[in-house]
Short mmCIF file of C-alpha atoms in Angstrom, two decimals:
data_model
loop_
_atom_site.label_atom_id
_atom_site.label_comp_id
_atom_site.label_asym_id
_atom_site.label_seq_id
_atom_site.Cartn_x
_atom_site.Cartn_y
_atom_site.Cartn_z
CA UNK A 158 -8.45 7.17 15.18
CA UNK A 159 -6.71 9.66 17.38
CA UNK A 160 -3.14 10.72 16.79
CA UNK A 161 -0.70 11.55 19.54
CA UNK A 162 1.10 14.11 16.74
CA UNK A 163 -0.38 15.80 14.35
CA UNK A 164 2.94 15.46 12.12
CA UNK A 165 1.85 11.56 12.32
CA UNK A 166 -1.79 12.56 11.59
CA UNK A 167 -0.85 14.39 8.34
CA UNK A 168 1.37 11.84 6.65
CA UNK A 169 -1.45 8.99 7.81
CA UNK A 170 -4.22 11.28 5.87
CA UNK A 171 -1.60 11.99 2.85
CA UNK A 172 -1.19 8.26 2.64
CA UNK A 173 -4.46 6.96 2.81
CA UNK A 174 -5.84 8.75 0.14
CA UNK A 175 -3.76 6.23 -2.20
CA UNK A 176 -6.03 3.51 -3.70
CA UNK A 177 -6.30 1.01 -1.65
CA UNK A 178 -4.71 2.16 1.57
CA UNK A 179 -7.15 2.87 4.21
CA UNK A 180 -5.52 4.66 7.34
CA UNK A 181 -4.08 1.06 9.95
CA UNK A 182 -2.05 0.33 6.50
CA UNK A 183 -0.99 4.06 6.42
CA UNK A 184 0.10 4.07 9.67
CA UNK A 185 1.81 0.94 9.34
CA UNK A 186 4.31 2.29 6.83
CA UNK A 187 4.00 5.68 7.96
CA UNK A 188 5.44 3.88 11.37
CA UNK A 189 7.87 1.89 9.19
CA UNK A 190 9.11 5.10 7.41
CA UNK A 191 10.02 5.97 11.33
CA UNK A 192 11.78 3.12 12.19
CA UNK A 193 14.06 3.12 8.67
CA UNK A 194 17.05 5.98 7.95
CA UNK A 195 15.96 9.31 7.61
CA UNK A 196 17.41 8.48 4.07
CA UNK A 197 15.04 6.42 2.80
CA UNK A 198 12.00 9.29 3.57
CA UNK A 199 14.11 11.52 1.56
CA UNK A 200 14.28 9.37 -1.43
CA UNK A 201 10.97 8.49 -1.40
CA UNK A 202 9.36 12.14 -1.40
CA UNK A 203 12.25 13.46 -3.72
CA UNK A 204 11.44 10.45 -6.10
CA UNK A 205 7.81 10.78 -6.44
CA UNK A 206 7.65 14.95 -6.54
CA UNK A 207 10.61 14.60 -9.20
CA UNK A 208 8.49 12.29 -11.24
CA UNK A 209 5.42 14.16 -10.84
CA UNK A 210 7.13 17.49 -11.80
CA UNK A 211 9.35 16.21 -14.59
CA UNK A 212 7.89 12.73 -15.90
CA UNK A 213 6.12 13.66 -20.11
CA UNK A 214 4.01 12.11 -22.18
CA UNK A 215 5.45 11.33 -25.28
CA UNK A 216 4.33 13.56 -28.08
CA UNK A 217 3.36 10.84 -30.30
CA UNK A 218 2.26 7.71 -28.57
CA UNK A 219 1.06 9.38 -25.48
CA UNK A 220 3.35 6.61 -23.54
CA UNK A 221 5.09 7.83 -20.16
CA UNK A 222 8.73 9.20 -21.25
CA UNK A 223 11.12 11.10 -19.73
CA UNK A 224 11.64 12.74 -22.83
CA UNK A 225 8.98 14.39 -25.88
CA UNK A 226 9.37 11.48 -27.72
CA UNK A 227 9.98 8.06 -26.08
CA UNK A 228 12.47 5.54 -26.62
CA UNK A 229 9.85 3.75 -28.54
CA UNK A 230 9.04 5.84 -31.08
CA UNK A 231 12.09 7.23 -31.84
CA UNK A 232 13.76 3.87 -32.13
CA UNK A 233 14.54 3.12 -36.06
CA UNK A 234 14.04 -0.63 -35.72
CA UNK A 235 10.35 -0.72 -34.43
CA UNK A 236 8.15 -0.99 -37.49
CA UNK A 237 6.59 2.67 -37.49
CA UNK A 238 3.57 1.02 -39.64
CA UNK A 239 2.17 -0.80 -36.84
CA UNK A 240 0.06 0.40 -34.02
CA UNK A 241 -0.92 -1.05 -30.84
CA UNK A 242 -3.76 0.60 -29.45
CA UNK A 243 -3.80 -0.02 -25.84
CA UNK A 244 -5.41 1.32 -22.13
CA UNK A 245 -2.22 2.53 -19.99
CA UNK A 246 1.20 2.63 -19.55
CA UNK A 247 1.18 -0.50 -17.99
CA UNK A 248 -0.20 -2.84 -21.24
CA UNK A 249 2.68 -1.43 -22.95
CA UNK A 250 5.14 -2.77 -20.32
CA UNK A 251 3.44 -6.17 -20.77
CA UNK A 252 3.35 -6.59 -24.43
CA UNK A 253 7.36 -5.51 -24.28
CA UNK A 254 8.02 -8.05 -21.78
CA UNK A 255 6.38 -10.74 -24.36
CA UNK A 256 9.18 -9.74 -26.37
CA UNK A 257 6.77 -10.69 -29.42
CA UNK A 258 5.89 -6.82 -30.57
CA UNK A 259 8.14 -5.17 -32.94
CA UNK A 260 5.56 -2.17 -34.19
CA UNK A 261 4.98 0.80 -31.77
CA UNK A 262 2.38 1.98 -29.38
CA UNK A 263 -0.46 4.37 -29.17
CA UNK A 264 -2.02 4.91 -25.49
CA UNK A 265 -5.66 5.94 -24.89
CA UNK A 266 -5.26 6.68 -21.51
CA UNK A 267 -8.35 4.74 -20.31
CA UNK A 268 -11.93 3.38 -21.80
CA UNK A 269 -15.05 4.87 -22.73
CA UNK A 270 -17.21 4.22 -19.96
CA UNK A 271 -20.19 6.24 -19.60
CA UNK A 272 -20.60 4.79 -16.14
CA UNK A 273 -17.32 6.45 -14.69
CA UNK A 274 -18.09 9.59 -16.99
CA UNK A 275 -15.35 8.99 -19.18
CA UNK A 276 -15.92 9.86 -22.77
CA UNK A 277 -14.16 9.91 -26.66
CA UNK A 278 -12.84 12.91 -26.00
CA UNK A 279 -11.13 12.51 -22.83
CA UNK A 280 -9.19 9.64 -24.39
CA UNK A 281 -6.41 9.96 -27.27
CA UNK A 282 -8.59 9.06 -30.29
CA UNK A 283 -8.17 12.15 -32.03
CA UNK A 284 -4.41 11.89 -32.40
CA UNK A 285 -4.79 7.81 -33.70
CA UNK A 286 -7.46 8.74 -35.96
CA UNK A 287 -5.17 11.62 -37.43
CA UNK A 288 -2.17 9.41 -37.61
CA UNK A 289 -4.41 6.47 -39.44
CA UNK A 290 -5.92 9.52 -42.09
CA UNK A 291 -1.85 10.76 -42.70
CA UNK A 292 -1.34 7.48 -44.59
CA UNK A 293 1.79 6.29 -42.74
CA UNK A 294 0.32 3.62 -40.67
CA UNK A 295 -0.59 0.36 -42.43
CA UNK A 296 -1.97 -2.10 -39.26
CA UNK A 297 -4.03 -1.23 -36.02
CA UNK A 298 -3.85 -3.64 -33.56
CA UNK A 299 -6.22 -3.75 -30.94
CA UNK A 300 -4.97 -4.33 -27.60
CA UNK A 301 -8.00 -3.57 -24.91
CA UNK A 302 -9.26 -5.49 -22.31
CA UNK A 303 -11.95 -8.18 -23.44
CA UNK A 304 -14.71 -6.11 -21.44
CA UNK A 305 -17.97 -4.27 -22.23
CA UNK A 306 -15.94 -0.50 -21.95
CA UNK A 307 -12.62 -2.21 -23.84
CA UNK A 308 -15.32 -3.73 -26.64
CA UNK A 309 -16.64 -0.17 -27.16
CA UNK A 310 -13.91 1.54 -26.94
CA UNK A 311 -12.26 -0.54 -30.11
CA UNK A 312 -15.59 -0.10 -32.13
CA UNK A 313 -15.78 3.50 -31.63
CA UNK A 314 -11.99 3.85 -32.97
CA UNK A 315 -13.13 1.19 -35.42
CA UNK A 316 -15.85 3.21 -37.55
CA UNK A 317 -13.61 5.46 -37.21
CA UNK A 318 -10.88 4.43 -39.26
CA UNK A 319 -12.26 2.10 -41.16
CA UNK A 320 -12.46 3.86 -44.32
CA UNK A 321 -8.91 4.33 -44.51
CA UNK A 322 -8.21 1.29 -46.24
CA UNK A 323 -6.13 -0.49 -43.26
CA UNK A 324 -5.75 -3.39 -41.93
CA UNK A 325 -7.40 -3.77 -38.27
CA UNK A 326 -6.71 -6.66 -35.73
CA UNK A 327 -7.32 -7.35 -32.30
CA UNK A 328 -5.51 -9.18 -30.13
CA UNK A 329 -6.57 -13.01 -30.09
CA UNK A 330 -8.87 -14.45 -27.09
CA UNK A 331 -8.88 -18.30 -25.97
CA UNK A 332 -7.77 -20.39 -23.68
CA UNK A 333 -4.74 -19.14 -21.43
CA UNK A 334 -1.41 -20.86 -21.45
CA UNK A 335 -1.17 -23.94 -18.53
CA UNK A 336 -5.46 -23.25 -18.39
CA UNK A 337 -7.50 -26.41 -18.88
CA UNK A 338 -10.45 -26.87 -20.55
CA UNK A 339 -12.98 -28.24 -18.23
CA UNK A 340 -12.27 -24.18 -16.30
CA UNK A 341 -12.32 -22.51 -19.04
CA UNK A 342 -15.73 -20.44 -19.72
CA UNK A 343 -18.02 -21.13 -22.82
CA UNK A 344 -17.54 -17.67 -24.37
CA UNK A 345 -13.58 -17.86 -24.28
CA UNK A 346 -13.83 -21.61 -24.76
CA UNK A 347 -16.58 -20.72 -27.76
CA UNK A 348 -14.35 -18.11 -29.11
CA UNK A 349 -11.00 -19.59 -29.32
CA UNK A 350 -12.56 -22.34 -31.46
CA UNK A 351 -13.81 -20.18 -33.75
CA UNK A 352 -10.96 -18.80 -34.40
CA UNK A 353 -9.05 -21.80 -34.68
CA UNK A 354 -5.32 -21.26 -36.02
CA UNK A 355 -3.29 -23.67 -38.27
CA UNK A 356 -1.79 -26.39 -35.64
CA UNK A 357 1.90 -25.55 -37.58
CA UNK A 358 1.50 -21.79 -36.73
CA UNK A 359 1.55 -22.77 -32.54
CA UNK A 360 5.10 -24.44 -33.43
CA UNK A 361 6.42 -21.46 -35.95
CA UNK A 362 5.96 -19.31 -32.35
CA UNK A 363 7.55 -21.15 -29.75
CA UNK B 79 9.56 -4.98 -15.08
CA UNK B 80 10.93 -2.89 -17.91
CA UNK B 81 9.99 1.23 -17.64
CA UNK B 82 9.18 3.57 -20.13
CA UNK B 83 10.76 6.55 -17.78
CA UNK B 84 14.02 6.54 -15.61
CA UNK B 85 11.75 8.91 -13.24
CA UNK B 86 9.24 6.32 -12.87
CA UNK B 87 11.01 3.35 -12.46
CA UNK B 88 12.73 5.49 -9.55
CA UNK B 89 9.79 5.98 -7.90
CA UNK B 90 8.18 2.73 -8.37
CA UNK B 91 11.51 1.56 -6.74
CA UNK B 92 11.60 3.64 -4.06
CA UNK B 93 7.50 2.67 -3.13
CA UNK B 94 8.12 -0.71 -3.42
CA UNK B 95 10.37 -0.49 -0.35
CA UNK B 96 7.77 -0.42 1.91
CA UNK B 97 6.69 -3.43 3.46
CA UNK B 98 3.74 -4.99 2.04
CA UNK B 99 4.03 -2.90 -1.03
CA UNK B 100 5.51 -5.13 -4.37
CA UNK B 101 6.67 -3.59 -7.75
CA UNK B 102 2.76 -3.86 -9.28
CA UNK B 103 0.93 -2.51 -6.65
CA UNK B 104 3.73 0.33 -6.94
CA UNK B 105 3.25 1.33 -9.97
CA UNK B 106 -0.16 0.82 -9.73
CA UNK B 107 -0.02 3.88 -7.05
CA UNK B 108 2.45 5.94 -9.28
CA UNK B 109 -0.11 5.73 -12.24
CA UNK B 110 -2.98 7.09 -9.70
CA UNK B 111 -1.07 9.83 -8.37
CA UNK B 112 -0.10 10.96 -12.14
CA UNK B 113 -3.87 11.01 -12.91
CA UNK B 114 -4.81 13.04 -10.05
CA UNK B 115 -3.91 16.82 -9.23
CA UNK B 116 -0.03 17.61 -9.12
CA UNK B 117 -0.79 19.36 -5.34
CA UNK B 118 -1.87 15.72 -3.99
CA UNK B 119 1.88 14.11 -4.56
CA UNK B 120 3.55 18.05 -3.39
CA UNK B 121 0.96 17.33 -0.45
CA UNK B 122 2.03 13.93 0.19
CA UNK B 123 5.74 14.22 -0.43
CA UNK B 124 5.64 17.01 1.99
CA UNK B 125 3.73 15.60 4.76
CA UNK B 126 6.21 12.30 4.84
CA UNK B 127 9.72 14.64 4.94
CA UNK B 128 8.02 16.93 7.27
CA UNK B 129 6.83 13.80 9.60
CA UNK B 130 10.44 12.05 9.13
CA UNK B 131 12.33 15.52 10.11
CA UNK B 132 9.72 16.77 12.92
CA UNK B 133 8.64 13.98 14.72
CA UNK B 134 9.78 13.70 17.80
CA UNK B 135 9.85 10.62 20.86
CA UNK B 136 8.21 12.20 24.49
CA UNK B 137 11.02 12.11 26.53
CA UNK B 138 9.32 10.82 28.97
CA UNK B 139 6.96 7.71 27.80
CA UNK B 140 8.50 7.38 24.18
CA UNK B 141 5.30 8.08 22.95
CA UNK B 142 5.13 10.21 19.01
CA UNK B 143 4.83 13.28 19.62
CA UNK B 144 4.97 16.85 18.18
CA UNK B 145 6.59 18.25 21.66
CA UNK B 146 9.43 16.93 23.70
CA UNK B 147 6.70 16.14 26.73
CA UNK B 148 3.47 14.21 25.18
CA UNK B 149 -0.20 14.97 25.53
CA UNK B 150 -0.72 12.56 27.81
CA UNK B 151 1.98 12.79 29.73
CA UNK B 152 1.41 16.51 30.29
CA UNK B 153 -2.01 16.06 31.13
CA UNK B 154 -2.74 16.67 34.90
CA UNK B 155 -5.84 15.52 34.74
CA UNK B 156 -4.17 11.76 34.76
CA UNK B 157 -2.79 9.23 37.34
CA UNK B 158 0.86 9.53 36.91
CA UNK B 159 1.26 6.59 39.23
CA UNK B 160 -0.37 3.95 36.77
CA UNK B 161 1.99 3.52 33.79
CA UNK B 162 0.76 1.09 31.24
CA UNK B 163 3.23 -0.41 29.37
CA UNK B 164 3.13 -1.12 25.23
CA UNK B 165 4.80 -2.48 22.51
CA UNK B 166 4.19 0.58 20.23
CA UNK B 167 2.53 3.54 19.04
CA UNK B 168 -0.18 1.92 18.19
CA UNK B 169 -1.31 0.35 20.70
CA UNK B 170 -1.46 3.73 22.91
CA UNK B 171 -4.21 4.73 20.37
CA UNK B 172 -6.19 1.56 20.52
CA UNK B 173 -6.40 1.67 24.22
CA UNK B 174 -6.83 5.47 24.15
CA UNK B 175 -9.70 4.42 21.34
CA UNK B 176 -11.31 2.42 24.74
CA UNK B 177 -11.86 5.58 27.20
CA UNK B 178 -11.01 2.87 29.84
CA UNK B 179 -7.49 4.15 30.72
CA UNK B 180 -6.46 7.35 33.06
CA UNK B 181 -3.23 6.38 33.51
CA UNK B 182 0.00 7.16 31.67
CA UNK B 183 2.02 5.11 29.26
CA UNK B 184 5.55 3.82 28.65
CA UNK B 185 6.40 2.65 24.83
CA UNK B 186 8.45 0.19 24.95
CA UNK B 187 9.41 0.32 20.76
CA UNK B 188 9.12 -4.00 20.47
CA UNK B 189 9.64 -6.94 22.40
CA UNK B 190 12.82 -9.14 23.41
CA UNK B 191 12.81 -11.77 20.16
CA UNK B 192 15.91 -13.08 19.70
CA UNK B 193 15.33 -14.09 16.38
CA UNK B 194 14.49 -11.00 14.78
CA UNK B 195 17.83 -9.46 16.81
CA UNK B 196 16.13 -7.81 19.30
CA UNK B 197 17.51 -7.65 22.76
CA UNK B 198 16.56 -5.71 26.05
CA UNK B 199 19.18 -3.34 25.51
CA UNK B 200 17.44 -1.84 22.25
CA UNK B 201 13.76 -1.34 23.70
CA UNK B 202 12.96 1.58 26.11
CA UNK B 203 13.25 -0.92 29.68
CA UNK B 204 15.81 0.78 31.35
CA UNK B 205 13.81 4.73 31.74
CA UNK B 206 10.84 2.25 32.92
CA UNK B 207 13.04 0.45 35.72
CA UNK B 208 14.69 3.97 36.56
CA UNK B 209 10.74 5.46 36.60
CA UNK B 210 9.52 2.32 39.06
CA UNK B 211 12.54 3.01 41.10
CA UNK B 212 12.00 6.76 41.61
CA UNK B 213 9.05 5.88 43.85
CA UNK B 214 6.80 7.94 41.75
CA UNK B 215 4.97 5.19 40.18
CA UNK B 216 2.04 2.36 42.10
CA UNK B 217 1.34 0.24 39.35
CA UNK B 218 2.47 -0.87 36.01
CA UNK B 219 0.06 -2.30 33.72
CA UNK B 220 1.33 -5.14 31.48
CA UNK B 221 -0.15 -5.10 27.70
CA UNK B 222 1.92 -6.56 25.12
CA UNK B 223 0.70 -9.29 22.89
CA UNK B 224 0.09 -12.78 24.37
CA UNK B 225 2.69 -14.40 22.12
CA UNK B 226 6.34 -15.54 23.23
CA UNK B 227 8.17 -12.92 22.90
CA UNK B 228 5.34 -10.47 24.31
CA UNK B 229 5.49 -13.00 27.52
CA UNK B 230 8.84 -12.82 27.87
CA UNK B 231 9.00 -8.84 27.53
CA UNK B 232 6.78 -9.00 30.62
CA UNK B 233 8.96 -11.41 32.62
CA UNK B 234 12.06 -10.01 31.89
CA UNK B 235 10.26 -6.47 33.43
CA UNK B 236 9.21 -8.00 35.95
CA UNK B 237 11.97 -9.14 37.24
CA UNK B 238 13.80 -5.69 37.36
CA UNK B 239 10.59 -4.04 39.28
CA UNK B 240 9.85 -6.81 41.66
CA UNK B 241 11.60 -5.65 44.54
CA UNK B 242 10.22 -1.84 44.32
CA UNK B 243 6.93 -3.07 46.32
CA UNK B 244 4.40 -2.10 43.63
CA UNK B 245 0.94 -3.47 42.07
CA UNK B 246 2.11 -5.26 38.76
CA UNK B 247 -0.73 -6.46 36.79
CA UNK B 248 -1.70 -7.45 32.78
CA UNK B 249 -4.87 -7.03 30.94
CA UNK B 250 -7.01 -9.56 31.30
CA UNK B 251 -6.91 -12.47 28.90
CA UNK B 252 -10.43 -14.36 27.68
CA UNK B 253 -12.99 -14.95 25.50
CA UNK B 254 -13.55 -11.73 22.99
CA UNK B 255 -16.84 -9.63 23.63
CA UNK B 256 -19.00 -11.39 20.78
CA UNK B 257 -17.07 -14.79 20.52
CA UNK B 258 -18.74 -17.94 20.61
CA UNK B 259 -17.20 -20.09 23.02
CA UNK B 260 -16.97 -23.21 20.86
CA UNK B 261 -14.83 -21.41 18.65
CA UNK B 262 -12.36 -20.12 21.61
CA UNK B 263 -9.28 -22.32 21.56
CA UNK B 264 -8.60 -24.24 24.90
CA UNK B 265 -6.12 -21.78 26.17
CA UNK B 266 -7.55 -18.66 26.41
CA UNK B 267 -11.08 -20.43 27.49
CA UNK B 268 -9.05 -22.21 30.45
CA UNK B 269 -7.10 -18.68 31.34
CA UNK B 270 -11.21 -17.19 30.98
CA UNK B 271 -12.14 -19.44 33.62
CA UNK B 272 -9.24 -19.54 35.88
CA UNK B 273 -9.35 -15.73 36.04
CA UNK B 274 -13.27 -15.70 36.52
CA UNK B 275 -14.47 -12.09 37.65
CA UNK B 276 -17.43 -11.81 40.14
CA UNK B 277 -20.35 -11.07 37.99
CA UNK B 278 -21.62 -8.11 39.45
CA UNK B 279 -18.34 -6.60 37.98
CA UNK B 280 -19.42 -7.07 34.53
CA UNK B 281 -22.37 -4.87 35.17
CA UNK B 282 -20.01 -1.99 36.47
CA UNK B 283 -18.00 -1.54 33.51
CA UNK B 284 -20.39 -1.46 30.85
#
């Protein structure tokens, strides 16, 4: 692609390193970004340089805060005893939207996955395993995606803590809301009838 | 969407502006540029404000540019006299990206569409009428899109430069190099074979 400015060049380059921006999309919004108030540039590169300067991760749950300790963990009507062991910042955001979660979070920060060279100890298992061993935490629930690196990832923590004398769950798998059956695969299909809940227990939550 | 972080939820915000862009793919970009090196969202941040503030319009074809008089339009090694006229930026570089053009340009910033607000008055139409009238110019090249508005751009042109006694033509409209001609729909194939080209032609340009 040749540029007329280099300016133009620059900010197409900057942009298209992004995930999933190659450089016509850059220039598209680079060329949108021209067209708008000079405000809205402003905002934009003040917004993202302020976050990336300023944004934390909370001390204790390794969640995105803008403070040590997010609002999470130091709110007194979460139920400290409960952990949710999840991937990113952005399962947390889910399970709060469900509305259904009252314990708090810890974040991993990703999956083992020897493929993409990421390993225990690049992840935040040392901090959950410490926090299980101090005695204060009575349930770990297991929030990971239902793949090969999630699977792994929640049996590595697993013999981990397991002699501490807690109780571990993990999420339940089966048939999505609105789904029907004839779709469905056999493993999830296979799976949520094994683990088959009282038919009273599907009212008790609605 | 409910955010851990004021800071993020800002700059998600502030992404999602961008056309194309919703609040999940946003974040989805925040989260990447947190992971990577702080420089790459300094870089990035800087590259947009410095594009916004810098960026300048040629004076002369309304072309982007990084000085007042364009590349092109500086260049002496190009017919003056043929001014090809486009829609936008982009479509400079794709037929720069053909080698076929040694004329100039003139940027016209959109087309007349009524519906989206967008009347003669706010596109660049009145330097190109004031250029054709000089007497400095033999032909202007017609290449907006073949769509409505793109037609009646051209006509509305036209009209102003009809009297100044030069060549106005359009790029040709047909059948796409590798198209199969079943596929073509009946407009463009009927256009293809109205405007027929001797054949020995074809040989010359390629």
């Amino acid at each position: 692609m040749e540029f007329s400015s280099k300016l133009l060049e620059k900010a197409v380059n900057e942009i298209s390193q992004l995930p999933g921006i190659g450089k016509r999309t850059a220039l598209r919004l680079v060329l949108h970004l021209l067209k708008q108030p000079k405000e809205q540039t402003v905002f934009l590169s003040q917004a993202l340089l302020k976050m990336r300067e300023e944004i934390k991760f909370c001390s204790n749950c390794h969640n995105l805060s803008d403070v040590t300790i997010c609002e999470i963990c130091s709110n007194k009507n979460r139920d400290h005893k409960i952990i949710c062991v999840v991937e990113d910042v952005r399962d947390v955001m889910a399970i709060e939207n469900t509305g259904q979660y009252r314990g708090v979070y810890h974040v991993l920060g990703g999956k083992i996955s020897p493929i993409d060279g990421v390993g225990p100890s690049q992840l935040n298992i040392n901090s959950l395993v410490s926090k299980v061993k101090s005695g204060a935490v009575s349930e770990v629930v297991f929030a990971l995606s239902s793949t090969m690196e999630g699977d792994t990832t929640n049996f590595y923590i697993y013999k981990q803590i397991q002699e501490s004398n807690i109780i571990t769950s993990t999420i339940a798998r089966g048939i999505s809301v609105g789904d029907e059956l004839e779709y469905a695969d056999e493993v999830t299909l296979g799976r949520s009838i094994l683990h088959r809940i009282p038919f009273e227990n599907e009212f008790k939550n609605n």
